[in-house]
Amino acid sequence: MVCGIIGITSSEDVLDKPLGVSLKEALKKLEYRGYDSVGFALIDKAGRLVVRKSKGMIDAVAAKVGFELFDGYTGIGHTRWATHGPPSDVNSHPHTDCSGKIAVAHNGIIENYMELKEALIDEGHTFISETDTEVIPHLIEEFEKKGFKPYEAFKKAVELLRGAYAIVAIDVNDPRKVFFARNTSPLVLGFGVKANFVASDAVAFLNFTRRVLALRDGEVGYITPEEVVVERLEFREGRPVWVAVDFTSRVKNIDWTVEMASKGGFKHFMLKEIHEQPYALASTIASAAESVDKLAKILTRVDRVLLAGAGTSYHAAYVAALLLRKYAGLWALPVVSSEAQWWLSTVKEGDVVLGISQSGETIDTLKAVREAKKRGALTVAVSNVIDSAIPRESDIAIYTKAGPEIGVAATKTFTTQVTLLGYLSLRTGVLNGFLSESEASEAFKSLRELPNLVRHAINTYEAKMASLAVEMKDRPNAYFLGRGLGLPLSMEGALKLKEIAYIHAEAYPAGESKHGPIALVEEGFPTIFTIVTADEGELIKSNVEEMRARGSLTIAVFPKNLEDIARLVKTPIKMPVVKDVAASALYIVPHQLLAYYTSVKKGLDPDKPRNLAKTVTVF
Ligand code: G6P
């Protein structure tokens, strides 16, 4: 996911080239992940810590800092994709402590970094970046000051971190070790000869070794050229104890090509990104608590909210408008960005306009934000790319933490947008008193469970959607029907199928389908229903009946306790019963998989659909 990490420890000169060069080559292999800054830290042969880093692409940064000039036996490298603080030299990783002896690179989000930072500042530590990561080297330094040895200090620091992370660290006080820790963000070890590796993706070290161990959540340890130690924290008689993990049976030989590995073993970026959703959601939820509160407070005082977006982001705006109405009692309206000007004409001071855009660059959405600003509304960007145009021009920016999305069809950015905005709706409802404590706590709980539910849904439905795709691939048309939250999800499902499988797919409010669309329905015409709540299910039953009576191939994605729906449709996709705020993200997963596999079964390239661009900067 976000950012690329490499750590190398070697003895003698087994790498055959300066360590700086090996780190650079490994970082090049991680380039596909998307990044805006590059850096490395190594302990040179004189035992000094060297750190070089800069905003920019690897080749440009290499020309500036000269990776080849630096050699040693222990080092770490990082490609950063900004999440806390804009891309800049100082925000690039690795980050160091006050003494300049410890360097840390990190992928993910430290949820509680603000409180840790404040405590460290009180202890006299000085911070120079805006990142959450910088607390880690200072924490290690603090524990070393208290008498802990470097590895013990590293573990002590990790014990204090909350959030999603993959971390590597080096320390001149223990110069042969690279420390590591994983929670949610991916991290793998590579076992070489007189050299060991740790990276966010095995592709980084495949030219040295193919013996790999995928670390699990909660595992912490270190590598030296000869030794690999993995531990996990367990509670014995109520006390936390670090215990050794026996990982021998988990070490695997992988036979990936570099090309396969650069997509993490997935055939396409889109499939990889569908599978990354649990991480993307966990990171977004981890950072939401801190990022949306200021906005939620503002929303308690406003009259009207307008949400503008294009394509998938419009569908997220639609879901969010319904959630803001339901959970915070707000008057909220979703608009397609390119149509926004006709709705913005009555917007004024006291209103809030959200520009929703994963890239932060879509010109229609930017224009809507500019127009809203001119009319005196408060403007809010909801983006996945820090410091992009829409966040830069808006009064407030909040971010999804999906990591770079390379496939043209948006997947993980949609589910994270819906989740972030769902979180915002709940917080606003709590603050303005619209939402009861008990309902709020149940809804927040469902969001915390969402990453696991999504992981489970992917595992459960991938094969089923691949076989349904065989039925879909030769059909020229499909209807996607829904009511309430099921409607924007239907629109998103139809868009996915249209974009990458080139099937004419139309979404309609289910109740509206009898006013025209049904004229086309005959034997075998696919109608795909999406039902998020029991209320929607109750109302939609008659629409399913109408389609069934005409021989339609009926498919439904719905909560599994709606037995009537299960009985009525030909292909039931039974989903976990979960609060609508979480279901709005969860129930799109089967649609993503169906579109993906239909595209693949038609022999198309889902990553590069014809005529479409990832970011549209023309009107
Ligand atoms: C293009 C992409 C879509 C995307 C839309 C809005 O049409 O192909 O996948 O949903 O732009 O992009 P944004 O970056 O503003 O979310």
PDB file of C-alpha atoms in Angstrom, residues 510 513-514 518 521 541-551:
ATOM      1  CA  ALA A 510     -35.757   0.634  -8.484  1.00  0.00           C
ATOM      2  CA  SER A 513     -37.735   1.125 -13.332  1.00  0.00           C
ATOM      3  CA  LYS A 514     -41.351   0.510 -14.282  1.00  0.00           C
ATOM      4  CA  ILE A 518     -38.702  -2.230 -17.974  1.00  0.00           C
ATOM      5  CA  VAL A 521     -36.474  -6.383 -20.139  1.00  0.00           C
ATOM      6  CA  LYS A 541     -39.565  -6.761  -3.402  1.00  0.00           C
ATOM      7  CA  SER A 542     -42.262  -5.737  -5.868  1.00  0.00           C
ATOM      8  CA  ASN A 543     -39.622  -4.417  -8.282  1.00  0.00           C
ATOM      9  CA  VAL A 544     -37.807  -7.743  -8.145  1.00  0.00           C
ATOM     10  CA  GLU A 545     -41.110  -9.505  -8.843  1.00  0.00           C
ATOM     11  CA  GLU A 546     -41.731  -7.257 -11.853  1.00  0.00           C
ATOM     12  CA  MET A 547     -38.366  -8.129 -13.361  1.00  0.00           C
ATOM     13  CA  ARG A 548     -38.694 -11.815 -12.554  1.00  0.00           C
ATOM     14  CA  ALA A 549     -42.086 -11.962 -14.267  1.00  0.00           C
ATOM     15  CA  ARG A 550     -40.363 -10.858 -17.492  1.00  0.00           C
ATOM     16  CA  GLY A 551     -37.704 -13.530 -17.373  1.00  0.00           C
TER      17      GLY A 551
END
